Amino acid sequence: MRWQLAKRSIYKGLAGRVNPLTLVIFLGPAFILFTTFVIIPVIVAAAFSFYNWNGLGPMVDFRGIDNYIQFFSDSIVHKSLLHNLIIAIVSLVIELPLAMVLALIVSDRKFKGSVFFRTFFFLPYMLSEVITGVLWQFIYHPQYGLVRSVYAFLFPTVHAPTLMGDPSTVLWAIMVVIIWKYFGLHMTIYIAGLQAIPQDQIEAATIDGASKTRIFRSVILPGMRTAVRLSVFFSMIGSFQLFDIVWAMGKGDPVNSGETIVTYMYKVGLIRFNIGYGSTIAVCIFFICLLFSFVYQRILAKEAN
Amino acid sequence: MKSIKAKNLLLNVFRYSFCIIILLVITLPLYISVMGGFKSVGQLRAEPVSLPDPFMWNQYTDILIGKIGSFWLELINSLIVGLGTVVVILVVGTFAGYALARIKFKLNNIIYVYFSLGLLFPLAVAILPLYVQLRNFRLLDTHIGVILPQAAFGLSMMIMLLRGFIKQIPIELEEAAAIDGYGRFGFLFQIVVPLSTPILATVSVLTLVSSWNNFFTPLLVLNTQKKFTLPLGVMDFMGEYAADWNMILAFLTLAMIPAVVFYILCQKYIVSGLTSGAIKG
């Protein structure tokens, strides 16, 4: 009897009809949680984006595509997106190559102390963005910080610059912090990629008399393709979603000099309570990220052919 | 032979000096924060890099005994929010991940794709409606109001990882379990969960870290200082003691310690979780 029951349950497990109640118990909670807090808000954001609404009372002032027209002509939007783009490019040109060089150094087995260096290089990634931001505000502080004492040492007669107060330096000051905090993550991704390359391939190339640069170009780099793709993707998408560090280092001020698109959206939506236009910005951020993912996939697919 | 040796020496000199420079750049701000907490404002201003002279313990002790700021309360709040998020993701995600890996039904693939949509949507896109929604649910200014959205946004990754992992468990094991009289629940808890410990641990550790460091969701949801998590607490403390940088640095240092300790303890899980995508396609 017991055996027969068991047999029936195998049958159910592999194919056949499933008790709908089982499905509801297993999938219901996840479905409700995910739908309520991810899917519905995203759909609702799309709806909000056509209205002029301050978040209170009924949503009646339908604006059609006016919010979107405003988005495209808003000079702060242009400025913020330019900042996001600069951050993305600088990450690509400085941060990722730096991470690559360090990964190559640290993953060499003959290099003593590699675990020690690796552990420390990854450490900033573990600190919260807010702690990092506030700490660097101190480093940059014109009356207390490290920058001031370096200046006092090198140029005793000149006043230290107010890096976080001067619109021409804010973005670069933030950029340094971003590299400081995130290069370790990319280095770690590259190390994982390097470890996946079969050692005998490198040895074979060495025996064949290939130079170090040649080995890097023809063996190591192709072997790390997945790791590089992943890290480029992380850093690009991350650049367009940057919020915490910028907020903790002065909220993108003065005069929007460090504004990113997400800090601007937050200000419009939850400080000025223009939820309609804020949602328009949110929807556009989504499409920018989607467009990037799509183009990126296409480029990679082409390259694979 | 000699020239190769010289070349190697040169390479090593370059490698070590480069690594040491980077190491200094990484550790100097952290050192300044730790030591700055022991200095007087005057000394901080005169010499940010030197060792404190004398060591003034009172910044740290004032914060630790709760005379200044609310470090412990914020630490506990961060723990509540972090562990709450982990529990919700583990419970809800394990059931869903198992069902999507092992129960055959018509909509299986569609539901899986539906859950993986979460990987496409950045939190920023949903934040304004989320605010309105939490207000309607009367969840603003509650810890649950932080936990549920965090869990919902982490769910996609959890389901994806777990489903992939459970699919690799041989089907014969399930048959054997069924012959031994286990039902679906029995199989899930007696066999799948113990086998999946590494992946569940990785997800838990990553969820805890990202919740611990998360600033955006608590900033949106929490208003009352008593409910603040540590990142909000840091911002709040900074606003309150704007001129007393020695206090702020002491608070920062204390706020960093849990993450650093956790990193040292769970480095394996953190690194393997973050780099899992780097090897396979």
Short mmCIF file of C-alpha atoms in Angstrom, two decimals, chain A residues 5-240:
data_model
loop_
_atom_site.label_atom_id
_atom_site.label_comp_id
_atom_site.label_asym_id
_atom_site.label_seq_id
_atom_site.Cartn_x
_atom_site.Cartn_y
_atom_site.Cartn_z
CA LEU A 5 1.23 5.61 -2.73
CA ALA A 6 4.87 6.37 -3.20
CA LYS A 7 4.72 5.30 -6.77
CA ARG A 8 1.86 7.68 -7.41
CA SER A 9 3.77 10.56 -5.96
CA ILE A 10 6.74 9.86 -8.19
CA TYR A 11 4.43 10.01 -11.12
CA LYS A 12 3.18 13.39 -9.96
CA GLY A 13 6.66 14.64 -9.37
CA LEU A 14 7.89 13.98 -12.84
CA ALA A 15 4.93 14.72 -15.07
CA GLY A 16 1.15 14.53 -15.01
CA ARG A 17 -1.20 16.81 -13.18
CA VAL A 18 -0.13 18.75 -10.15
CA ASN A 19 -2.36 19.71 -7.30
CA PRO A 20 -3.04 23.43 -7.86
CA LEU A 21 -2.98 23.98 -4.12
CA THR A 22 0.65 22.84 -4.00
CA LEU A 23 1.51 25.41 -6.64
CA VAL A 24 -0.27 28.15 -4.74
CA ILE A 25 1.55 27.29 -1.53
CA PHE A 26 4.96 27.10 -3.23
CA LEU A 27 4.72 30.01 -5.63
CA GLY A 28 2.03 32.23 -4.12
CA PRO A 29 4.09 34.12 -1.54
CA ALA A 30 6.92 34.87 -3.96
CA PHE A 31 4.47 35.89 -6.64
CA ILE A 32 2.56 38.28 -4.36
CA LEU A 33 5.72 39.81 -2.89
CA PHE A 34 7.34 40.29 -6.27
CA THR A 35 4.22 41.62 -7.97
CA THR A 36 3.36 44.04 -5.18
CA PHE A 37 6.78 45.57 -4.68
CA VAL A 38 8.46 45.27 -8.08
CA ILE A 39 6.03 44.84 -10.98
CA ILE A 40 3.14 47.04 -9.86
CA PRO A 41 5.38 49.99 -8.88
CA VAL A 42 7.12 49.82 -12.24
CA ILE A 43 3.80 49.80 -14.12
CA VAL A 44 2.42 52.52 -11.88
CA ALA A 45 5.53 54.62 -12.53
CA ALA A 46 4.71 54.46 -16.21
CA ALA A 47 1.17 55.66 -15.44
CA PHE A 48 2.33 58.47 -13.11
CA SER A 49 4.71 59.70 -15.77
CA PHE A 50 1.82 61.13 -17.84
CA TYR A 51 0.37 63.19 -15.01
CA ASN A 52 1.12 66.29 -13.08
CA TRP A 53 0.70 65.07 -9.52
CA ASN A 54 2.15 66.05 -6.15
CA GLY A 55 1.46 62.67 -4.54
CA LEU A 56 -1.56 63.83 -2.55
CA GLY A 57 -5.20 63.85 -3.52
CA PRO A 58 -6.59 62.45 -6.77
CA MET A 59 -4.44 62.19 -9.86
CA VAL A 60 -6.44 64.27 -12.36
CA ASP A 61 -4.09 66.59 -14.21
CA PHE A 62 -3.31 64.49 -17.28
CA ARG A 63 -0.42 65.96 -19.22
CA GLY A 64 -0.06 63.49 -22.07
CA ILE A 65 3.52 63.44 -23.28
CA ASP A 66 4.28 66.91 -21.91
CA ASN A 67 6.42 65.45 -19.09
CA TYR A 68 8.49 63.60 -21.67
CA ILE A 69 8.90 66.76 -23.74
CA GLN A 70 10.02 68.51 -20.58
CA PHE A 71 12.49 65.67 -19.90
CA PHE A 72 14.16 66.10 -23.25
CA SER A 73 14.44 69.87 -22.92
CA ASP A 74 15.37 69.99 -19.22
CA SER A 75 18.90 71.38 -18.98
CA ILE A 76 19.48 69.69 -15.59
CA VAL A 77 18.57 66.35 -17.15
CA HIS A 78 21.17 66.99 -19.85
CA LYS A 79 23.74 67.93 -17.25
CA SER A 80 23.00 64.89 -15.06
CA LEU A 81 23.09 62.46 -17.95
CA LEU A 82 26.38 63.97 -19.11
CA HIS A 83 27.77 63.38 -15.61
CA ASN A 84 26.57 59.76 -15.69
CA LEU A 85 28.22 59.33 -19.06
CA ILE A 86 31.50 60.86 -17.88
CA ILE A 87 31.48 58.56 -14.86
CA ALA A 88 30.81 55.55 -17.10
CA ILE A 89 33.63 56.47 -19.48
CA VAL A 90 36.15 57.21 -16.76
CA SER A 91 35.30 53.86 -15.13
CA LEU A 92 35.88 52.14 -18.42
CA VAL A 93 39.14 53.91 -19.20
CA ILE A 94 40.75 54.12 -15.75
CA GLU A 95 39.03 51.89 -13.23
CA LEU A 96 38.71 48.69 -15.23
CA PRO A 97 42.27 48.71 -16.65
CA LEU A 98 43.59 49.40 -13.15
CA ALA A 99 41.57 46.46 -11.86
CA MET A 100 42.93 44.30 -14.67
CA VAL A 101 46.57 45.17 -13.95
CA LEU A 102 46.11 44.44 -10.26
CA ALA A 103 44.31 41.18 -11.00
CA LEU A 104 47.20 40.07 -13.22
CA ILE A 105 49.75 40.94 -10.54
CA VAL A 106 47.87 39.46 -7.64
CA SER A 107 46.86 36.20 -9.28
CA ASP A 108 50.44 35.24 -10.09
CA ARG A 109 51.23 32.30 -7.82
CA LYS A 110 54.84 33.34 -7.42
CA PHE A 111 53.79 36.75 -6.14
CA LYS A 112 54.11 36.62 -2.36
CA GLY A 113 51.45 38.33 -0.29
CA SER A 114 48.81 38.11 -2.97
CA VAL A 115 46.06 37.05 -0.54
CA PHE A 116 46.96 39.96 1.71
CA PHE A 117 46.75 42.51 -1.11
CA ARG A 118 43.60 40.96 -2.52
CA THR A 119 41.83 41.12 0.83
CA PHE A 120 42.65 44.80 1.30
CA PHE A 121 41.87 45.82 -2.27
CA PHE A 122 38.37 44.39 -1.96
CA LEU A 123 37.74 45.96 1.45
CA PRO A 124 36.33 49.34 0.28
CA TYR A 125 33.63 47.52 -1.65
CA MET A 126 32.33 46.15 1.65
CA LEU A 127 31.87 49.57 3.25
CA SER A 128 28.55 51.27 2.80
CA GLU A 129 28.37 54.04 0.22
CA VAL A 130 27.30 56.48 2.91
CA ILE A 131 30.25 55.74 5.19
CA THR A 132 32.58 55.99 2.20
CA GLY A 133 31.04 59.28 1.08
CA VAL A 134 31.22 60.92 4.48
CA LEU A 135 34.77 59.69 5.04
CA TRP A 136 35.89 61.25 1.76
CA GLN A 137 34.09 64.46 2.57
CA PHE A 138 36.50 64.66 5.47
CA ILE A 139 39.52 63.82 3.29
CA TYR A 140 38.50 66.65 0.96
CA HIS A 141 37.62 69.06 3.75
CA PRO A 142 39.37 72.40 3.10
CA GLN A 143 40.08 73.05 6.79
CA TYR A 144 40.72 69.57 8.20
CA GLY A 145 41.30 67.07 5.51
CA LEU A 146 44.19 65.21 4.00
CA VAL A 147 44.02 67.28 0.84
CA ARG A 148 44.56 70.41 2.89
CA SER A 149 47.67 69.07 4.61
CA VAL A 150 49.12 67.80 1.34
CA TYR A 151 48.56 71.26 -0.08
CA ALA A 152 50.08 72.94 2.95
CA PHE A 153 53.14 70.74 2.54
CA LEU A 154 53.58 71.28 -1.22
CA PHE A 155 52.42 74.87 -1.62
CA PRO A 156 52.58 76.53 1.81
CA THR A 157 51.35 79.88 0.51
CA VAL A 158 48.27 78.72 -1.38
CA HIS A 159 44.91 77.92 0.20
CA ALA A 160 43.70 74.37 -0.31
CA PRO A 161 40.91 74.07 -2.87
CA THR A 162 37.37 73.45 -1.69
CA LEU A 163 36.96 70.34 -3.82
CA MET A 164 33.37 69.65 -2.84
CA GLY A 165 32.35 73.30 -3.05
CA ASP A 166 33.78 74.25 -6.40
CA PRO A 167 31.48 73.21 -9.27
CA SER A 168 34.45 72.54 -11.53
CA THR A 169 35.96 69.89 -9.24
CA VAL A 170 32.97 68.16 -7.60
CA LEU A 171 32.46 65.52 -10.26
CA TRP A 172 36.15 64.57 -10.33
CA ALA A 173 36.29 64.39 -6.56
CA ILE A 174 33.34 61.99 -6.65
CA MET A 175 34.99 60.03 -9.45
CA VAL A 176 38.06 59.34 -7.30
CA VAL A 177 35.83 57.93 -4.58
CA ILE A 178 33.98 55.72 -7.04
CA ILE A 179 37.24 54.25 -8.30
CA TRP A 180 38.50 53.85 -4.73
CA LYS A 181 35.38 51.96 -3.73
CA TYR A 182 34.66 49.78 -6.74
CA PHE A 183 37.96 48.79 -8.41
CA GLY A 184 38.28 45.90 -5.94
CA LEU A 185 35.03 44.37 -7.13
CA HIS A 186 36.21 44.41 -10.73
CA MET A 187 39.62 43.08 -9.74
CA THR A 188 37.92 40.19 -7.95
CA ILE A 189 35.79 39.42 -11.00
CA TYR A 190 38.93 39.38 -13.17
CA ILE A 191 40.76 37.13 -10.72
CA ALA A 192 37.90 34.64 -10.92
CA GLY A 193 38.11 34.83 -14.71
CA LEU A 194 41.88 34.33 -14.67
CA GLN A 195 41.62 31.31 -12.41
CA ALA A 196 39.26 29.68 -14.88
CA ILE A 197 41.89 29.77 -17.66
CA PRO A 198 43.58 26.35 -17.87
CA GLN A 199 47.15 26.71 -16.63
CA ASP A 200 48.50 24.31 -19.27
CA GLN A 201 47.41 26.66 -22.06
CA ILE A 202 49.64 29.36 -20.63
CA GLU A 203 52.46 26.87 -20.08
CA ALA A 204 52.15 25.56 -23.62
CA ALA A 205 52.36 29.09 -25.00
CA THR A 206 55.41 29.78 -22.83
CA ILE A 207 57.14 26.64 -24.07
CA ASP A 208 56.37 27.70 -27.63
CA GLY A 209 58.34 30.83 -26.85
CA ALA A 210 55.50 33.33 -26.81
CA SER A 211 56.29 36.65 -25.14
CA LYS A 212 54.37 37.83 -22.07
CA THR A 213 52.40 40.43 -24.06
CA ARG A 214 51.63 37.84 -26.70
CA ILE A 215 50.36 35.40 -24.06
CA PHE A 216 48.22 38.13 -22.58
CA ARG A 217 46.72 39.04 -25.95
CA SER A 218 46.21 35.56 -27.34
CA VAL A 219 45.54 33.37 -24.31
CA ILE A 220 44.59 35.37 -21.25
CA LEU A 221 42.37 38.06 -22.71
CA PRO A 222 40.20 35.68 -24.78
CA GLY A 223 39.90 33.38 -21.76
CA MET A 224 38.61 36.24 -19.66
CA ARG A 225 35.98 37.37 -22.11
CA THR A 226 33.06 36.49 -19.83
CA ALA A 227 34.63 38.19 -16.84
CA VAL A 228 35.34 41.37 -18.79
CA ARG A 229 31.82 41.45 -20.21
CA LEU A 230 30.34 41.09 -16.78
CA SER A 231 32.49 43.79 -15.24
CA VAL A 232 31.86 46.24 -18.09
CA PHE A 233 28.14 45.61 -17.76
CA PHE A 234 28.21 46.12 -13.97
CA SER A 235 30.16 49.34 -14.22
CA MET A 236 28.03 50.83 -17.02
CA ILE A 237 24.68 50.02 -15.42
CA GLY A 238 26.08 51.04 -12.03
CA SER A 239 27.18 54.41 -13.42
CA PHE A 240 23.65 55.22 -14.53
#
